[in-house]
């Protein structure tokens, strides 16, 4: 969703997005066939790069995510709900001021 | 630097047709490789963990002062100050403990969609429909006109959607409706690196936690989340499983994963080392877009603000919702956990900010 389009109901995101698209393609080569070749070449180059990434199993990745959570749980005030005295935003139980 | 300036030559035997075929083949291969490693679901690995108990999270402070929709906010590293920006062009710095306004500046444009606090706490950056990102040094003198010292840093060809200082006050990363992200030197305004790869507006970016090196993630209207190498400008990983615009991206605290919030009413978790989506946070009853997400310090909780005015709190590992927070009277546009994790702040189109703990 474009935040801008909510400014006026008349401005639909598809229009604004098309405008954005037009702005960007003006920046690239003006020759239409040349620019679609460029886009295709870039896409292939990018995909070749991504194909080379070394990946691990989800089981390994998930285990590491889980372990990180568990190891840091004791340091997570929103998870534990620290006592009011330790949380500057929670009102203290008794007012210290006279 | 601009590849578009060179004439595009086809290699021998290459046609637009062969390139497109190769593209499709490579994409299919990529999915195949990713699928081979998909041996388990995250929530299955988390089955044996104790379920989270009842959450008591309430609004502890309400920050009132914006005249219009709050679009963005950021915490200062001092864990108590906050900068927020709104549709009417106002940028306000607050003390969240006392709810006092410390500074206010009126931007020359409306829809200030992005704001960020400098690591030193001595400046804020903001921008929006002016297509720029400007830095305002914060003066200790309350009477001083902040606008006088304004420095224009970034220039895009469309609206600024998000901005973030890197590890120092010296560099800013921006994302824009022009489909690019860019890294800028604050002092000189020089463009240091640009990041091309999205095919539509980029709506959000987030820097990896500093221990994990020089990368950042971006998400946009092309439904893609891209991970970038800041030094080379290279798009190193790309994820396309959302069914609509990605409004927000946020790294998991270890730096090994990131979460997204999307107009498709889901939030998702992507693991960088498995190179795939590993969790979806959704419910049939949630039909409005998620505008903003952030993790608690341990990464166990994901706070997500939605266009149905609520904030949902998710158990990241088990994939279940643990709380719904009501209070805002319009869309929640931004959600951020404080630097020490003791609270989180939400900003809304109802023109207020709330601190929850």
PDB file of C-alpha atoms in Angstrom, chain B residues 75-357:
ATOM      1  CA  UNK B  75      13.543   5.476  19.711  1.00  0.00           C
ATOM      2  CA  UNK B  76      16.646   7.262  20.856  1.00  0.00           C
ATOM      3  CA  UNK B  77      19.413   5.000  22.201  1.00  0.00           C
ATOM      4  CA  UNK B  78      18.850   6.600  25.610  1.00  0.00           C
ATOM      5  CA  UNK B  79      15.689   4.435  25.817  1.00  0.00           C
ATOM      6  CA  UNK B  80      13.463   7.313  26.770  1.00  0.00           C
ATOM      7  CA  UNK B  81      13.320   9.773  23.900  1.00  0.00           C
ATOM      8  CA  UNK B  82      11.243   9.263  20.808  1.00  0.00           C
ATOM      9  CA  UNK B  83      10.961  11.058  17.486  1.00  0.00           C
ATOM     10  CA  UNK B  84       7.703  10.862  15.546  1.00  0.00           C
ATOM     11  CA  UNK B  85       6.463  12.289  12.244  1.00  0.00           C
ATOM     12  CA  UNK B  86       3.024  12.856  10.816  1.00  0.00           C
ATOM     13  CA  UNK B  87       0.923  13.592   7.767  1.00  0.00           C
ATOM     14  CA  UNK B  88       0.703  17.303   8.518  1.00  0.00           C
ATOM     15  CA  UNK B  89       4.453  17.740   8.298  1.00  0.00           C
ATOM     16  CA  UNK B  90       5.247  17.885  12.000  1.00  0.00           C
ATOM     17  CA  UNK B  91       8.212  16.091  13.515  1.00  0.00           C
ATOM     18  CA  UNK B  92       8.173  15.935  17.334  1.00  0.00           C
ATOM     19  CA  UNK B  93      10.777  14.733  19.823  1.00  0.00           C
ATOM     20  CA  UNK B  94       9.250  13.457  23.076  1.00  0.00           C
ATOM     21  CA  UNK B  95      10.458  12.314  26.465  1.00  0.00           C
ATOM     22  CA  UNK B  96       8.455   9.089  26.728  1.00  0.00           C
ATOM     23  CA  UNK B  97       8.815   8.876  30.520  1.00  0.00           C
ATOM     24  CA  UNK B  98       7.175  12.270  31.151  1.00  0.00           C
ATOM     25  CA  UNK B  99       5.286  12.616  27.811  1.00  0.00           C
ATOM     26  CA  UNK B 100       6.771  16.119  27.430  1.00  0.00           C
ATOM     27  CA  UNK B 101       7.542  17.432  23.985  1.00  0.00           C
ATOM     28  CA  UNK B 102      11.164  18.480  23.779  1.00  0.00           C
ATOM     29  CA  UNK B 103      11.412  19.677  20.194  1.00  0.00           C
ATOM     30  CA  UNK B 104       9.057  20.250  17.314  1.00  0.00           C
ATOM     31  CA  UNK B 105       9.757  21.119  13.725  1.00  0.00           C
ATOM     32  CA  UNK B 106       7.444  21.668  10.786  1.00  0.00           C
ATOM     33  CA  UNK B 107       8.663  20.194   7.532  1.00  0.00           C
ATOM     34  CA  UNK B 108       7.988  22.024   4.256  1.00  0.00           C
ATOM     35  CA  UNK B 109       6.105  18.960   2.995  1.00  0.00           C
ATOM     36  CA  UNK B 110       3.202  16.843   4.153  1.00  0.00           C
ATOM     37  CA  UNK B 111       3.269  13.054   4.657  1.00  0.00           C
ATOM     38  CA  UNK B 112       6.511  12.756   6.558  1.00  0.00           C
ATOM     39  CA  UNK B 113       6.651   8.979   6.218  1.00  0.00           C
ATOM     40  CA  UNK B 114      10.103   8.447   7.599  1.00  0.00           C
ATOM     41  CA  UNK B 115      11.964   9.566  10.668  1.00  0.00           C
ATOM     42  CA  UNK B 116      14.959   8.255  12.566  1.00  0.00           C
ATOM     43  CA  UNK B 117      17.012   9.140  15.620  1.00  0.00           C
ATOM     44  CA  UNK B 118      20.782   9.489  15.227  1.00  0.00           C
ATOM     45  CA  UNK B 119      22.873   7.045  17.304  1.00  0.00           C
ATOM     46  CA  UNK B 120      24.379   9.944  19.261  1.00  0.00           C
ATOM     47  CA  UNK B 121      20.918  11.236  20.168  1.00  0.00           C
ATOM     48  CA  UNK B 122      21.985  14.631  18.874  1.00  0.00           C
ATOM     49  CA  UNK B 123      20.037  14.707  15.608  1.00  0.00           C
ATOM     50  CA  UNK B 124      17.011  13.335  13.825  1.00  0.00           C
ATOM     51  CA  UNK B 125      16.455  12.570  10.153  1.00  0.00           C
ATOM     52  CA  UNK B 126      13.125  12.749   8.343  1.00  0.00           C
ATOM     53  CA  UNK B 127      11.482  13.021   4.952  1.00  0.00           C
ATOM     54  CA  UNK B 128       8.484  12.063   2.857  1.00  0.00           C
ATOM     55  CA  UNK B 129       6.730  13.676  -0.084  1.00  0.00           C
ATOM     56  CA  UNK B 130       9.603  16.116  -0.504  1.00  0.00           C
ATOM     57  CA  UNK B 131      11.604  13.129  -1.914  1.00  0.00           C
ATOM     58  CA  UNK B 132      14.434  14.027   0.442  1.00  0.00           C
ATOM     59  CA  UNK B 133      15.902  12.954   3.723  1.00  0.00           C
ATOM     60  CA  UNK B 134      16.968  15.880   5.894  1.00  0.00           C
ATOM     61  CA  UNK B 135      18.931  15.892   9.121  1.00  0.00           C
ATOM     62  CA  UNK B 136      18.099  18.290  11.969  1.00  0.00           C
ATOM     63  CA  UNK B 137      20.681  18.677  14.750  1.00  0.00           C
ATOM     64  CA  UNK B 138      18.833  18.843  18.064  1.00  0.00           C
ATOM     65  CA  UNK B 139      19.663  21.929  20.001  1.00  0.00           C
ATOM     66  CA  UNK B 140      19.820  22.092  23.769  1.00  0.00           C
ATOM     67  CA  UNK B 141      18.364  25.576  23.484  1.00  0.00           C
ATOM     68  CA  UNK B 142      14.594  25.086  23.333  1.00  0.00           C
ATOM     69  CA  UNK B 143      14.125  28.478  21.751  1.00  0.00           C
ATOM     70  CA  UNK B 144      16.383  27.789  18.847  1.00  0.00           C
ATOM     71  CA  UNK B 145      14.723  27.309  15.507  1.00  0.00           C
ATOM     72  CA  UNK B 146      15.622  23.758  14.472  1.00  0.00           C
ATOM     73  CA  UNK B 147      14.655  24.371  10.872  1.00  0.00           C
ATOM     74  CA  UNK B 148      17.503  26.873  10.501  1.00  0.00           C
ATOM     75  CA  UNK B 149      20.173  24.189  10.899  1.00  0.00           C
ATOM     76  CA  UNK B 150      18.484  21.675   8.603  1.00  0.00           C
ATOM     77  CA  UNK B 151      20.748  19.738   6.273  1.00  0.00           C
ATOM     78  CA  UNK B 152      19.418  18.073   3.118  1.00  0.00           C
ATOM     79  CA  UNK B 153      21.166  14.746   2.699  1.00  0.00           C
ATOM     80  CA  UNK B 154      19.317  12.357   0.383  1.00  0.00           C
ATOM     81  CA  UNK B 155      17.606  13.088  -2.907  1.00  0.00           C
ATOM     82  CA  UNK B 156      15.325  10.553  -4.526  1.00  0.00           C
ATOM     83  CA  UNK B 157      13.036  10.914  -7.523  1.00  0.00           C
ATOM     84  CA  UNK B 158       9.987   9.880  -5.542  1.00  0.00           C
ATOM     85  CA  UNK B 159       8.774   9.892  -1.932  1.00  0.00           C
ATOM     86  CA  UNK B 160      11.024   8.856   0.927  1.00  0.00           C
ATOM     87  CA  UNK B 161       9.467   5.826   2.630  1.00  0.00           C
ATOM     88  CA  UNK B 162      12.060   4.947   5.261  1.00  0.00           C
ATOM     89  CA  UNK B 163      15.401   6.098   6.621  1.00  0.00           C
ATOM     90  CA  UNK B 164      17.937   4.826   9.114  1.00  0.00           C
ATOM     91  CA  UNK B 165      21.319   5.973  10.375  1.00  0.00           C
ATOM     92  CA  UNK B 166      23.970   3.295  10.152  1.00  0.00           C
ATOM     93  CA  UNK B 167      26.165   2.742  13.189  1.00  0.00           C
ATOM     94  CA  UNK B 168      27.162   6.380  13.358  1.00  0.00           C
ATOM     95  CA  UNK B 169      25.698   9.813  12.717  1.00  0.00           C
ATOM     96  CA  UNK B 170      27.765   9.961   9.531  1.00  0.00           C
ATOM     97  CA  UNK B 171      25.761   7.774   7.164  1.00  0.00           C
ATOM     98  CA  UNK B 172      22.095   7.339   6.348  1.00  0.00           C
ATOM     99  CA  UNK B 173      20.334   4.578   4.476  1.00  0.00           C
ATOM    100  CA  UNK B 174      17.113   5.509   2.655  1.00  0.00           C
ATOM    101  CA  UNK B 175      14.360   3.745   0.730  1.00  0.00           C
ATOM    102  CA  UNK B 176      12.019   5.371  -1.739  1.00  0.00           C
ATOM    103  CA  UNK B 177       8.927   5.195  -3.906  1.00  0.00           C
ATOM    104  CA  UNK B 178      11.385   5.436  -6.822  1.00  0.00           C
ATOM    105  CA  UNK B 179      12.178   1.743  -6.265  1.00  0.00           C
ATOM    106  CA  UNK B 180      15.696   2.189  -4.936  1.00  0.00           C
ATOM    107  CA  UNK B 181      17.549   2.295  -1.645  1.00  0.00           C
ATOM    108  CA  UNK B 182      20.608   4.442  -1.155  1.00  0.00           C
ATOM    109  CA  UNK B 183      23.445   5.056   1.276  1.00  0.00           C
ATOM    110  CA  UNK B 184      24.482   8.681   1.860  1.00  0.00           C
ATOM    111  CA  UNK B 185      27.252  10.580   3.590  1.00  0.00           C
ATOM    112  CA  UNK B 186      25.525  13.004   5.944  1.00  0.00           C
ATOM    113  CA  UNK B 187      28.224  15.684   5.979  1.00  0.00           C
ATOM    114  CA  UNK B 188      28.623  16.067   2.209  1.00  0.00           C
ATOM    115  CA  UNK B 189      25.261  14.712   1.004  1.00  0.00           C
ATOM    116  CA  UNK B 190      27.180  12.453  -1.334  1.00  0.00           C
ATOM    117  CA  UNK B 191      25.609   9.252  -2.627  1.00  0.00           C
ATOM    118  CA  UNK B 192      27.891   6.425  -1.490  1.00  0.00           C
ATOM    119  CA  UNK B 193      26.020   3.429  -2.887  1.00  0.00           C
ATOM    120  CA  UNK B 194      22.704   2.779  -4.553  1.00  0.00           C
ATOM    121  CA  UNK B 195      20.702  -0.422  -4.471  1.00  0.00           C
ATOM    122  CA  UNK B 196      18.688  -1.405  -7.520  1.00  0.00           C
ATOM    123  CA  UNK B 197      16.579  -4.531  -7.780  1.00  0.00           C
ATOM    124  CA  UNK B 198      13.053  -3.777  -6.641  1.00  0.00           C
ATOM    125  CA  UNK B 199      10.577  -3.325  -9.470  1.00  0.00           C
ATOM    126  CA  UNK B 200       8.205  -1.044  -7.561  1.00  0.00           C
ATOM    127  CA  UNK B 201       8.160   1.305  -4.536  1.00  0.00           C
ATOM    128  CA  UNK B 202      10.377   0.243  -1.644  1.00  0.00           C
ATOM    129  CA  UNK B 203       8.421   0.774   1.572  1.00  0.00           C
ATOM    130  CA  UNK B 204      10.750  -0.258   4.340  1.00  0.00           C
ATOM    131  CA  UNK B 205      14.330  -1.098   5.223  1.00  0.00           C
ATOM    132  CA  UNK B 206      16.165  -2.420   8.261  1.00  0.00           C
ATOM    133  CA  UNK B 207      19.862  -2.717   9.040  1.00  0.00           C
ATOM    134  CA  UNK B 208      21.251  -6.014  10.271  1.00  0.00           C
ATOM    135  CA  UNK B 209      22.303  -6.044  13.950  1.00  0.00           C
ATOM    136  CA  UNK B 210      25.869  -4.710  13.915  1.00  0.00           C
ATOM    137  CA  UNK B 211      27.536  -7.975  14.920  1.00  0.00           C
ATOM    138  CA  UNK B 212      26.337  -9.667  11.758  1.00  0.00           C
ATOM    139  CA  UNK B 213      28.051  -7.433   9.262  1.00  0.00           C
ATOM    140  CA  UNK B 214      27.155  -4.920   6.618  1.00  0.00           C
ATOM    141  CA  UNK B 215      23.812  -5.973   5.237  1.00  0.00           C
ATOM    142  CA  UNK B 216      20.280  -4.667   5.284  1.00  0.00           C
ATOM    143  CA  UNK B 217      16.885  -5.919   4.176  1.00  0.00           C
ATOM    144  CA  UNK B 218      14.243  -3.990   2.212  1.00  0.00           C
ATOM    145  CA  UNK B 219      10.625  -4.734   1.298  1.00  0.00           C
ATOM    146  CA  UNK B 220       8.265  -3.187  -1.203  1.00  0.00           C
ATOM    147  CA  UNK B 221       5.266  -3.057  -3.467  1.00  0.00           C
ATOM    148  CA  UNK B 222       6.764  -5.729  -5.742  1.00  0.00           C
ATOM    149  CA  UNK B 223       6.022  -8.201  -2.857  1.00  0.00           C
ATOM    150  CA  UNK B 224       9.735  -8.900  -2.541  1.00  0.00           C
ATOM    151  CA  UNK B 225      12.069  -8.733   0.401  1.00  0.00           C
ATOM    152  CA  UNK B 226      15.660  -8.215  -0.694  1.00  0.00           C
ATOM    153  CA  UNK B 227      18.839  -8.567   1.337  1.00  0.00           C
ATOM    154  CA  UNK B 228      21.697  -6.287   0.276  1.00  0.00           C
ATOM    155  CA  UNK B 229      25.443  -6.066   0.754  1.00  0.00           C
ATOM    156  CA  UNK B 230      26.010  -2.449   1.764  1.00  0.00           C
ATOM    157  CA  UNK B 231      29.527  -2.202   0.399  1.00  0.00           C
ATOM    158  CA  UNK B 232      29.017  -3.701  -3.050  1.00  0.00           C
ATOM    159  CA  UNK B 233      25.391  -2.706  -3.618  1.00  0.00           C
ATOM    160  CA  UNK B 234      24.714  -6.316  -4.536  1.00  0.00           C
ATOM    161  CA  UNK B 235      21.346  -7.939  -3.898  1.00  0.00           C
ATOM    162  CA  UNK B 236      22.510 -11.128  -2.167  1.00  0.00           C
ATOM    163  CA  UNK B 237      19.182 -12.832  -1.404  1.00  0.00           C
ATOM    164  CA  UNK B 238      15.589 -12.304  -2.473  1.00  0.00           C
ATOM    165  CA  UNK B 239      12.315 -13.659  -1.121  1.00  0.00           C
ATOM    166  CA  UNK B 240       8.983 -13.516  -2.872  1.00  0.00           C
ATOM    167  CA  UNK B 241       6.222 -15.361  -1.021  1.00  0.00           C
ATOM    168  CA  UNK B 242       3.919 -12.540   0.076  1.00  0.00           C
ATOM    169  CA  UNK B 243       0.753 -11.990  -1.920  1.00  0.00           C
ATOM    170  CA  UNK B 244       0.755  -8.228  -1.639  1.00  0.00           C
ATOM    171  CA  UNK B 245       2.896  -5.211  -0.721  1.00  0.00           C
ATOM    172  CA  UNK B 246       5.428  -5.680   2.051  1.00  0.00           C
ATOM    173  CA  UNK B 247       4.984  -2.692   4.380  1.00  0.00           C
ATOM    174  CA  UNK B 248       7.662  -3.431   6.933  1.00  0.00           C
ATOM    175  CA  UNK B 249      10.812  -5.538   7.361  1.00  0.00           C
ATOM    176  CA  UNK B 250      12.667  -6.161  10.648  1.00  0.00           C
ATOM    177  CA  UNK B 251      15.661  -8.345  11.521  1.00  0.00           C
ATOM    178  CA  UNK B 252      15.425 -11.040  14.156  1.00  0.00           C
ATOM    179  CA  UNK B 253      17.833 -10.038  16.983  1.00  0.00           C
ATOM    180  CA  UNK B 254      20.429 -12.703  16.075  1.00  0.00           C
ATOM    181  CA  UNK B 255      20.611 -11.367  12.529  1.00  0.00           C
ATOM    182  CA  UNK B 256      19.930 -14.827  11.050  1.00  0.00           C
ATOM    183  CA  UNK B 257      16.348 -14.084  10.049  1.00  0.00           C
ATOM    184  CA  UNK B 258      13.922 -11.255   9.422  1.00  0.00           C
ATOM    185  CA  UNK B 259      10.177 -10.690   9.709  1.00  0.00           C
ATOM    186  CA  UNK B 260       7.835  -8.897   7.331  1.00  0.00           C
ATOM    187  CA  UNK B 261       4.366  -7.334   7.601  1.00  0.00           C
ATOM    188  CA  UNK B 262       2.224  -7.177   4.488  1.00  0.00           C
ATOM    189  CA  UNK B 263      -1.027  -5.969   2.984  1.00  0.00           C
ATOM    190  CA  UNK B 264      -1.899  -9.653   2.516  1.00  0.00           C
ATOM    191  CA  UNK B 265      -2.745  -9.639   6.278  1.00  0.00           C
ATOM    192  CA  UNK B 266       0.149 -11.920   7.186  1.00  0.00           C
ATOM    193  CA  UNK B 267       3.522 -11.505   8.829  1.00  0.00           C
ATOM    194  CA  UNK B 268       6.229 -13.943   7.817  1.00  0.00           C
ATOM    195  CA  UNK B 269       9.628 -15.046   9.040  1.00  0.00           C
ATOM    196  CA  UNK B 270      12.456 -15.718   6.574  1.00  0.00           C
ATOM    197  CA  UNK B 271      15.638 -17.477   7.636  1.00  0.00           C
ATOM    198  CA  UNK B 272      18.742 -16.228   5.816  1.00  0.00           C
ATOM    199  CA  UNK B 273      20.834 -19.385   6.186  1.00  0.00           C
ATOM    200  CA  UNK B 274      18.017 -21.707   5.077  1.00  0.00           C
ATOM    201  CA  UNK B 275      17.257 -19.108   2.411  1.00  0.00           C
ATOM    202  CA  UNK B 276      13.475 -19.480   2.726  1.00  0.00           C
ATOM    203  CA  UNK B 277      10.301 -18.548   4.509  1.00  0.00           C
ATOM    204  CA  UNK B 278      10.067 -20.553   7.751  1.00  0.00           C
ATOM    205  CA  UNK B 279       6.887 -19.253   9.394  1.00  0.00           C
ATOM    206  CA  UNK B 280       3.640 -17.440   8.593  1.00  0.00           C
ATOM    207  CA  UNK B 281       1.769 -15.517  11.279  1.00  0.00           C
ATOM    208  CA  UNK B 282      -1.850 -15.342  10.222  1.00  0.00           C
ATOM    209  CA  UNK B 283      -5.405 -16.107  11.225  1.00  0.00           C
ATOM    210  CA  UNK B 284      -8.586 -16.304   9.177  1.00  0.00           C
ATOM    211  CA  UNK B 285     -10.031 -13.564  11.338  1.00  0.00           C
ATOM    212  CA  UNK B 286      -7.196 -11.175  10.476  1.00  0.00           C
ATOM    213  CA  UNK B 287      -8.060  -9.649   7.123  1.00  0.00           C
ATOM    214  CA  UNK B 288      -6.434  -6.245   7.294  1.00  0.00           C
ATOM    215  CA  UNK B 289      -2.864  -5.468   6.312  1.00  0.00           C
ATOM    216  CA  UNK B 290      -0.002  -5.489   8.783  1.00  0.00           C
ATOM    217  CA  UNK B 291       1.766  -2.158   8.581  1.00  0.00           C
ATOM    218  CA  UNK B 292       4.648  -2.573  11.020  1.00  0.00           C
ATOM    219  CA  UNK B 293       6.477  -5.289  12.953  1.00  0.00           C
ATOM    220  CA  UNK B 294       9.168  -5.533  15.616  1.00  0.00           C
ATOM    221  CA  UNK B 295      10.697  -8.237  17.819  1.00  0.00           C
ATOM    222  CA  UNK B 296      11.110  -8.319  21.576  1.00  0.00           C
ATOM    223  CA  UNK B 297      14.753  -8.553  22.740  1.00  0.00           C
ATOM    224  CA  UNK B 298      14.992 -12.354  22.715  1.00  0.00           C
ATOM    225  CA  UNK B 299      13.122 -12.640  19.420  1.00  0.00           C
ATOM    226  CA  UNK B 300      10.410 -14.753  21.025  1.00  0.00           C
ATOM    227  CA  UNK B 301       7.659 -12.168  20.567  1.00  0.00           C
ATOM    228  CA  UNK B 302       6.678 -10.368  17.367  1.00  0.00           C
ATOM    229  CA  UNK B 303       4.612  -7.210  17.779  1.00  0.00           C
ATOM    230  CA  UNK B 304       2.620  -6.324  14.676  1.00  0.00           C
ATOM    231  CA  UNK B 305       0.445  -3.270  14.046  1.00  0.00           C
ATOM    232  CA  UNK B 306      -2.501  -3.633  11.700  1.00  0.00           C
ATOM    233  CA  UNK B 307      -4.858  -1.514   9.629  1.00  0.00           C
ATOM    234  CA  UNK B 308      -7.776  -2.791  11.726  1.00  0.00           C
ATOM    235  CA  UNK B 309      -6.485  -0.615  14.599  1.00  0.00           C
ATOM    236  CA  UNK B 310      -5.103  -3.523  16.633  1.00  0.00           C
ATOM    237  CA  UNK B 311      -1.674  -4.807  17.612  1.00  0.00           C
ATOM    238  CA  UNK B 312      -1.233  -8.575  17.560  1.00  0.00           C
ATOM    239  CA  UNK B 313       1.496 -10.212  19.601  1.00  0.00           C
ATOM    240  CA  UNK B 314       2.803 -13.466  18.091  1.00  0.00           C
ATOM    241  CA  UNK B 315       4.834 -16.311  19.561  1.00  0.00           C
ATOM    242  CA  UNK B 316       7.560 -16.339  16.898  1.00  0.00           C
ATOM    243  CA  UNK B 317       8.548 -19.996  17.476  1.00  0.00           C
ATOM    244  CA  UNK B 318       5.122 -21.595  17.853  1.00  0.00           C
ATOM    245  CA  UNK B 319       3.390 -19.396  15.304  1.00  0.00           C
ATOM    246  CA  UNK B 320       0.442 -18.647  17.576  1.00  0.00           C
ATOM    247  CA  UNK B 321      -1.021 -15.340  18.640  1.00  0.00           C
ATOM    248  CA  UNK B 322      -0.542 -14.644  22.344  1.00  0.00           C
ATOM    249  CA  UNK B 323      -2.322 -11.316  22.706  1.00  0.00           C
ATOM    250  CA  UNK B 324      -4.387  -8.682  20.889  1.00  0.00           C
ATOM    251  CA  UNK B 325      -3.956  -5.127  22.066  1.00  0.00           C
ATOM    252  CA  UNK B 326      -6.764  -2.643  21.597  1.00  0.00           C
ATOM    253  CA  UNK B 327      -6.585   1.078  22.172  1.00  0.00           C
ATOM    254  CA  UNK B 328      -5.850   2.919  18.992  1.00  0.00           C
ATOM    255  CA  UNK B 329      -8.803   4.460  17.194  1.00  0.00           C
ATOM    256  CA  UNK B 330      -7.436   4.190  13.720  1.00  0.00           C
ATOM    257  CA  UNK B 331      -4.791   2.263  11.745  1.00  0.00           C
ATOM    258  CA  UNK B 332      -1.595   1.431  13.549  1.00  0.00           C
ATOM    259  CA  UNK B 333       1.165   2.700  11.277  1.00  0.00           C
ATOM    260  CA  UNK B 334       4.329   2.018  13.249  1.00  0.00           C
ATOM    261  CA  UNK B 335       5.493  -0.266  16.071  1.00  0.00           C
ATOM    262  CA  UNK B 336       8.943  -0.272  17.676  1.00  0.00           C
ATOM    263  CA  UNK B 337      10.396  -1.918  20.747  1.00  0.00           C
ATOM    264  CA  UNK B 338      12.566   0.300  22.972  1.00  0.00           C
ATOM    265  CA  UNK B 339      16.361  -0.249  22.868  1.00  0.00           C
ATOM    266  CA  UNK B 340      16.393  -1.969  26.272  1.00  0.00           C
ATOM    267  CA  UNK B 341      13.258  -3.964  25.522  1.00  0.00           C
ATOM    268  CA  UNK B 342      11.243  -2.673  28.470  1.00  0.00           C
ATOM    269  CA  UNK B 343       8.414  -1.293  26.350  1.00  0.00           C
ATOM    270  CA  UNK B 344       7.255  -0.778  22.812  1.00  0.00           C
ATOM    271  CA  UNK B 345       5.769   2.264  21.154  1.00  0.00           C
ATOM    272  CA  UNK B 346       2.988   2.348  18.574  1.00  0.00           C
ATOM    273  CA  UNK B 347       1.970   5.235  16.346  1.00  0.00           C
ATOM    274  CA  UNK B 348      -1.409   5.544  14.689  1.00  0.00           C
ATOM    275  CA  UNK B 349      -3.543   7.424  12.208  1.00  0.00           C
ATOM    276  CA  UNK B 350      -5.543   8.457  15.293  1.00  0.00           C
ATOM    277  CA  UNK B 351      -2.683  10.995  15.743  1.00  0.00           C
ATOM    278  CA  UNK B 352      -1.414   9.517  19.013  1.00  0.00           C
ATOM    279  CA  UNK B 353       1.502   7.378  20.092  1.00  0.00           C
ATOM    280  CA  UNK B 354       1.173   4.827  22.859  1.00  0.00           C
ATOM    281  CA  UNK B 355       3.820   3.249  25.052  1.00  0.00           C
ATOM    282  CA  UNK B 356       2.973  -0.319  26.043  1.00  0.00           C
ATOM    283  CA  UNK B 357       4.575  -2.392  28.787  1.00  0.00           C
TER     284      UNK B 357
END
